[in-house]
Coordinates of C-alpha atoms (C1' of nucleotides) in Angstrom, one line a residue:
Chain A
M23 CA 92.7 70.0 147.5
T24 CA 94.6 69.6 144.3
Q25 CA 97.0 72.2 143.0
N26 CA 96.3 73.6 139.6
I27 CA 99.5 72.9 137.8
E28 CA 99.9 74.3 134.3
I29 CA 101.5 71.6 132.2
E30 CA 103.0 72.8 129.0
V31 CA 102.7 69.9 126.6
K32 CA 106.0 69.3 124.9
L33 CA 105.7 68.9 121.2
P34 CA 108.2 66.9 119.2
D35 CA 110.5 68.7 116.8
F36 CA 109.1 68.8 113.3
E37 CA 110.8 70.1 110.3
L38 CA 108.3 71.1 107.7
D39 CA 111.0 71.6 105.1
L40 CA 112.0 68.0 105.3
F41 CA 108.5 66.6 105.4
L42 CA 108.0 64.6 102.2
P43 CA 104.3 65.0 101.7
Y44 CA 104.6 68.7 102.1
L45 CA 107.6 69.0 99.8
L46 CA 106.1 66.9 97.1
T47 CA 102.9 68.9 97.2
E48 CA 104.8 72.1 96.9
A49 CA 106.9 70.7 93.9
A50 CA 103.8 69.3 92.2
E51 CA 101.9 72.5 92.6
K52 CA 104.7 74.5 91.2
L53 CA 105.2 72.3 88.1
S54 CA 101.5 72.1 87.5
H55 CA 101.2 75.9 87.8
D56 CA 104.1 76.5 85.4
L57 CA 102.7 73.9 82.9
A58 CA 99.3 75.5 83.1
A59 CA 100.7 78.6 81.4
I60 CA 100.9 76.5 78.2
Y61 CA 97.3 75.4 78.0
R62 CA 95.5 78.2 79.9
D63 CA 95.7 80.6 77.0
A64 CA 93.8 78.0 75.0
G65 CA 91.0 78.2 77.5
L66 CA 91.6 74.7 79.0
S67 CA 91.2 74.0 82.7
T68 CA 93.5 71.5 84.3
P69 CA 91.0 68.6 84.1
Q70 CA 90.3 69.5 80.5
W71 CA 94.0 69.4 79.7
R72 CA 94.3 66.0 81.3
V73 CA 91.5 64.6 79.3
M74 CA 92.9 66.1 76.1
V75 CA 96.3 64.6 76.8
H76 CA 94.9 61.2 77.4
L77 CA 92.8 61.4 74.2
S78 CA 95.9 62.5 72.3
Y79 CA 97.7 59.2 72.7
S80 CA 94.7 56.9 73.0
G81 CA 92.1 56.2 70.5
Q82 CA 88.4 56.1 71.3
V83 CA 88.1 56.0 75.1
S84 CA 85.4 55.9 77.7
V85 CA 85.0 58.1 80.7
R86 CA 85.9 55.1 82.9
D87 CA 89.1 54.6 81.0
I88 CA 90.2 58.1 81.7
E89 CA 89.1 57.9 85.3
R90 CA 91.3 54.9 85.8
R91 CA 94.2 56.0 83.8
V92 CA 94.5 59.6 85.0
S93 CA 93.0 59.0 88.4
M94 CA 90.3 61.7 88.1
E95 CA 86.9 61.4 89.6
K96 CA 84.4 60.2 86.9
S97 CA 82.3 63.3 87.5
K98 CA 85.3 65.5 86.9
V99 CA 86.0 63.7 83.7
S100 CA 82.4 63.8 82.7
R101 CA 82.1 67.6 83.2
A102 CA 85.4 68.2 81.5
A103 CA 84.4 66.2 78.5
A104 CA 81.1 68.0 78.3
R105 CA 82.8 71.3 78.0
L106 CA 85.3 70.1 75.6
E107 CA 82.5 68.8 73.4
L108 CA 80.9 72.3 73.6
A109 CA 84.2 73.8 72.6
G110 CA 84.3 71.4 69.6
L111 CA 87.5 69.8 70.7
V112 CA 86.1 66.4 71.6
A113 CA 83.5 64.2 70.0
K114 CA 81.3 62.1 72.2
R115 CA 79.5 59.1 70.7
G116 CA 77.8 56.1 72.2
D117 CA 79.7 52.9 72.1
P118 CA 77.8 50.6 69.6
D119 CA 78.7 47.4 71.5
D120 CA 78.0 48.6 75.0
G121 CA 75.2 51.1 75.5
R122 CA 76.6 52.3 78.8
L123 CA 79.9 53.4 77.4
V124 CA 80.7 56.7 75.8
A125 CA 83.3 56.8 73.1
L126 CA 85.4 60.0 73.5
G127 CA 87.8 61.1 70.8
L128 CA 89.5 64.3 69.6
T129 CA 87.9 66.2 66.8
E130 CA 90.1 67.6 64.0
A131 CA 90.1 70.9 65.9
G132 CA 91.1 69.1 69.0
R133 CA 94.0 67.4 67.3
A134 CA 95.0 70.7 65.8
L135 CA 95.1 72.3 69.2
M136 CA 97.1 69.5 70.8
A137 CA 99.5 69.6 67.8
Q138 CA 100.3 73.1 69.1
L139 CA 100.2 72.4 72.8
L140 CA 101.9 69.1 73.1
P141 CA 105.3 70.1 71.7
R142 CA 105.4 72.9 74.3
A143 CA 104.6 70.5 77.0
I144 CA 107.3 68.2 75.8
D145 CA 109.7 71.1 75.7
Y146 CA 108.9 71.9 79.3
Q147 CA 109.5 68.3 80.2
R148 CA 112.9 68.5 78.5
Q149 CA 113.7 71.5 80.6
L150 CA 112.8 69.7 83.8
E151 CA 114.8 66.7 82.8
A152 CA 117.8 69.0 82.1
T153 CA 117.3 70.5 85.5
L154 CA 117.6 67.1 87.1
G155 CA 120.4 66.0 84.8
A156 CA 122.0 62.8 85.7
D157 CA 119.7 62.3 88.7
L158 CA 116.7 61.8 86.5
P159 CA 116.6 58.0 86.5
L160 CA 117.1 57.9 90.3
F161 CA 114.3 60.5 90.7
H162 CA 112.0 58.4 88.6
K163 CA 112.9 55.3 90.7
A164 CA 112.2 57.1 93.9
L165 CA 108.9 58.5 92.7
S166 CA 107.7 55.0 91.6
R167 CA 108.8 53.6 95.0
L168 CA 106.7 56.2 96.8
L169 CA 103.7 55.6 94.5
N170 CA 103.8 51.8 94.9
K171 CA 104.3 51.9 98.6
E172 CA 101.2 50.6 100.3
A173 CA 99.4 52.9 102.8
P174 CA 100.4 52.4 106.4
E175 CA 98.2 50.8 109.0
Chain B
M21 CA 88.8 73.7 42.1
T22 CA 90.5 72.6 45.2
Q23 CA 90.3 69.1 46.5
N24 CA 89.0 68.5 49.9
I25 CA 91.8 66.6 51.5
E26 CA 91.4 65.2 55.0
I27 CA 94.6 65.9 56.8
E28 CA 95.0 63.8 59.9
V29 CA 97.1 66.0 62.2
K30 CA 100.0 64.0 63.5
L31 CA 100.5 64.4 67.2
P32 CA 103.9 63.9 68.8
D33 CA 104.4 60.9 71.0
F34 CA 103.7 61.7 74.6
E35 CA 104.4 59.4 77.5
L36 CA 102.2 60.4 80.4
D37 CA 104.0 57.9 82.7
L38 CA 107.3 59.8 82.3
F39 CA 105.8 63.3 82.5
L40 CA 107.1 64.9 85.6
P41 CA 104.3 67.3 86.5
Y42 CA 101.9 64.4 86.3
L43 CA 104.1 62.0 88.2
L44 CA 104.7 64.5 91.0
T45 CA 101.0 65.3 91.3
E46 CA 100.2 61.6 91.6
A47 CA 102.9 61.0 94.2
A48 CA 101.9 64.1 96.2
E49 CA 98.3 63.2 96.2
K50 CA 99.0 59.7 97.3
L51 CA 101.2 60.8 100.2
S52 CA 98.8 63.5 101.2
H53 CA 96.0 61.1 101.1
D54 CA 97.8 58.5 103.2
L55 CA 98.9 61.2 105.7
A56 CA 95.3 62.5 106.0
A57 CA 94.3 59.3 107.7
I58 CA 96.3 60.5 110.7
Y59 CA 94.5 63.8 111.2
R60 CA 91.1 63.1 109.6
D61 CA 89.9 61.2 112.6
A62 CA 90.6 64.2 114.7
G63 CA 88.2 66.2 112.6
L64 CA 90.9 68.3 110.9
S65 CA 90.8 69.2 107.2
T66 CA 93.9 69.5 105.3
P67 CA 94.2 73.3 105.5
Q68 CA 93.5 73.0 109.2
W69 CA 96.2 70.4 109.6
R70 CA 98.7 72.6 107.8
V71 CA 97.9 75.5 110.1
M72 CA 98.2 73.3 113.2
V73 CA 101.5 72.0 112.0
H74 CA 102.8 75.5 111.4
L75 CA 101.6 76.7 114.8
S76 CA 103.2 73.7 116.4
Y77 CA 106.7 74.8 115.7
S78 CA 106.2 78.5 115.6
G79 CA 105.2 80.8 118.4
Q80 CA 102.6 83.4 118.0
V81 CA 102.0 83.8 114.3
S82 CA 99.9 86.0 112.0
V83 CA 97.8 84.8 109.1
R84 CA 100.2 86.4 106.7
D85 CA 103.1 84.4 108.2
I86 CA 101.3 81.2 107.5
E87 CA 100.3 82.3 104.1
R88 CA 103.9 82.9 103.2
R89 CA 105.3 79.9 105.0
V90 CA 102.9 77.2 103.9
S91 CA 101.9 78.9 100.6
M92 CA 98.2 78.8 101.3
E93 CA 95.8 81.6 100.3
K94 CA 95.2 84.0 103.1
S95 CA 91.4 83.4 102.9
K96 CA 92.1 79.7 103.3
V97 CA 94.2 80.3 106.3
S98 CA 91.7 82.7 107.7
R99 CA 88.8 80.2 107.4
A100 CA 90.8 77.3 108.7
A101 CA 91.9 79.4 111.7
A102 CA 88.3 80.4 112.4
R103 CA 87.2 76.8 112.6
L104 CA 90.1 75.8 114.7
E105 CA 89.2 78.6 117.1
L106 CA 85.7 77.3 117.2
A107 CA 87.0 73.9 118.0
G108 CA 89.1 75.3 120.8
L109 CA 92.4 74.3 119.3
V110 CA 93.6 77.7 118.4
A111 CA 93.5 81.1 120.2
K112 CA 93.2 84.2 118.2
R113 CA 94.3 87.5 119.7
G114 CA 95.0 90.9 118.3
D115 CA 98.7 91.8 118.0
P116 CA 99.3 94.6 120.6
D117 CA 101.9 96.3 118.4
D118 CA 100.2 96.1 115.1
G119 CA 96.5 96.4 115.0
R120 CA 96.2 94.8 111.6
L121 CA 97.8 91.6 112.7
V122 CA 96.2 88.6 114.4
A123 CA 98.3 86.5 116.7
L124 CA 97.4 82.9 116.3
G125 CA 98.6 80.2 118.8
L126 CA 97.7 76.8 119.9
T127 CA 95.6 76.4 123.0
E128 CA 96.5 73.7 125.5
A129 CA 93.9 71.5 123.9
G130 CA 95.6 72.2 120.5
R131 CA 99.0 71.3 121.9
A132 CA 97.6 68.2 123.4
L133 CA 96.1 67.1 120.1
M134 CA 99.3 67.8 118.2
A135 CA 101.2 65.9 120.8
Q136 CA 99.2 62.9 119.7
L137 CA 99.3 63.6 116.0
L138 CA 102.8 64.8 115.3
P139 CA 104.5 61.6 116.4
R140 CA 102.4 59.7 114.0
A141 CA 103.2 62.1 111.2
I142 CA 106.9 61.8 112.1
D143 CA 106.5 58.0 112.0
Y144 CA 105.0 58.2 108.6
Q145 CA 107.9 60.3 107.4
R146 CA 110.3 57.7 108.7
Q147 CA 108.5 55.1 106.7
L148 CA 108.8 57.2 103.6
E149 CA 112.5 57.8 104.3
A150 CA 113.0 54.1 104.8
T151 CA 111.3 53.5 101.4
L152 CA 113.7 55.8 99.7
G153 CA 116.7 54.5 101.6
A154 CA 120.0 55.7 100.4
D155 CA 118.4 57.7 97.7
L156 CA 116.8 60.1 100.1
P157 CA 119.5 62.9 100.0
L158 CA 119.5 62.8 96.2
F159 CA 115.7 62.9 96.2
H160 CA 115.7 66.0 98.4
K161 CA 118.3 67.6 96.2
A162 CA 116.2 66.9 93.1
L163 CA 113.1 68.3 94.7
S164 CA 114.7 71.5 95.7
R165 CA 116.2 71.9 92.2
L166 CA 112.7 71.6 90.8
L167 CA 111.3 74.0 93.4
N168 CA 113.9 76.7 92.7
K169 CA 113.8 76.4 89.0
E170 CA 112.3 79.6 87.5
A171 CA 109.2 79.3 85.4
P172 CA 109.9 79.1 81.7
E173 CA 109.2 82.0 79.3
Chain C
dG14 C1' 64.6 33.9 80.6
dA15 C1' 63.5 36.6 84.7
dT16 C1' 65.6 38.8 88.7
dT17 C1' 69.2 40.5 91.2
dT18 C1' 73.9 42.8 90.9
dT19 C1' 77.0 45.4 88.9
dT20 C1' 78.8 49.0 85.7
dC21 C1' 78.6 53.4 83.4
dG22 C1' 77.9 58.2 82.9
dT23 C1' 75.3 62.2 84.5
dT24 C1' 73.4 65.2 87.8
dG25 C1' 72.0 67.4 92.5
dC26 C1' 73.7 69.3 96.4
dA27 C1' 76.5 70.8 100.1
dA28 C1' 81.1 72.1 101.0
dA29 C1' 85.5 74.1 99.5
dT30 C1' 88.1 77.1 96.7
dG31 C1' 90.1 81.4 94.5
dC32 C1' 89.6 86.0 93.7
dA33 C1' 88.2 90.6 94.3
dA34 C1' 86.5 93.9 97.3
dC35 C1' 86.0 95.8 101.7
dG36 C1' 87.1 97.9 106.4
dT37 C1' 90.6 98.8 109.4
dG38 C1' 95.0 99.9 110.6
dT39 C1' 99.9 101.4 109.5
dT40 C1' 103.5 103.4 106.7
dT41 C1' 105.2 106.7 103.4
dC42 C1' 105.7 110.9 101.6
dC43 C1' 105.2 115.6 101.0
Chain D
dG27 C1' 100.4 116.5 110.7
dG28 C1' 97.6 115.3 106.7
dA29 C1' 96.9 112.6 102.4
dA30 C1' 97.9 108.9 99.7
dA31 C1' 99.6 104.4 99.4
dC32 C1' 100.0 100.1 101.3
dA33 C1' 99.3 95.8 104.4
dC34 C1' 96.3 92.7 106.9
dG35 C1' 92.4 89.8 107.7
dT36 C1' 87.6 88.8 106.6
dT37 C1' 83.7 88.2 103.7
dG38 C1' 80.7 87.8 99.3
dC39 C1' 80.3 85.6 95.3
dA40 C1' 80.9 82.7 91.4
dT41 C1' 83.1 78.5 90.2
dT42 C1' 84.8 73.9 91.3
dT43 C1' 84.9 69.9 93.8
dG44 C1' 83.7 65.3 95.9
dC45 C1' 80.2 62.3 97.1
dA46 C1' 75.9 60.1 96.8
dA47 C1' 72.0 59.0 94.2
dC48 C1' 69.9 58.2 89.9
dG49 C1' 68.5 56.0 85.3
dA50 C1' 70.0 53.2 81.7
dA51 C1' 72.4 49.2 80.2
dA52 C1' 74.9 44.9 80.7
dA53 C1' 76.4 40.7 83.5
dA54 C1' 75.7 37.4 86.8
dT55 C1' 72.9 34.4 89.2
dC56 C1' 69.3 31.3 89.8

DNA sequence: GATTTTTCGTTGCAAATGCAACGTGTTTCC
DNA sequence: GGAAACACGTTGCATTTGCAACGAAAAATC
């Protein structure tokens, strides 16, 4: 007859406050949330904002280009672009050379909107850089190391 | 009679690759994605994982506690907890002192699972720390500065 | 040059999300 | 002690999301 022994499994110590995936997520969500105040009044969602930003400093661009550059699902890009077109901020044409591609570009209204929003985003970036001060280059270096690190296993 | 002059709105230069909200989001998503490989096989979603982690180093805890501590919507916590209970990983009791509160805690099965998963998460953290090397303390400092920075406006 | 493969963008669908509203229980205030 | 205000956790609902599947178009293969 075996005894019924209650074994309390011992868990390793774990400091959530030092856990980098958690910390980074927190920081990213905070910055994105604060930034969103800039474009939300203009009726833009976050995916729409990202598309607009990309179109602001690129010329004619396909959905696939944005997908790769901003790492957004192509369906997300597609839907964001559709709404931006409805709002008159983005023009969507077929690429004359390749019938599969769509050529996205800002309309004049889109450029006018971004001419208002981008300076505010740049200003926010300046504030963040000021917050980091002299540590900024090192912070960038650290981020790019994390981004380029290959996945484990 | 006014001339119809096409004015191309000039947009300010904008380097997405240096934009901190974007960079942080990228890095956070990458780390979270890589980490998810550890708990996804166990059938845990990300919200469920977060709840499990919190319960691993706290005792009996209410939904509100988790909401505040891990900054997850209470509905998200509630639904994650409901599924964890169904899976037998979490026990949900009413708090005897306060009838509104729910007392969440790991079951033995839950502790056993986390005893498997936590070391792997800790190992992943060690890899990240190794990647950052001597810059780790400064990186932490930078992150906490960004997190504590008050929102503009 | 016809056929198979691949690429691109959209859409259908199931699941997840955020928010408000609700029921229940507790605290506050008179 | 009763009424109003508040806190907690769940649920309903509209919206968003990710993924797979699809049709159209181009590339690759033979």
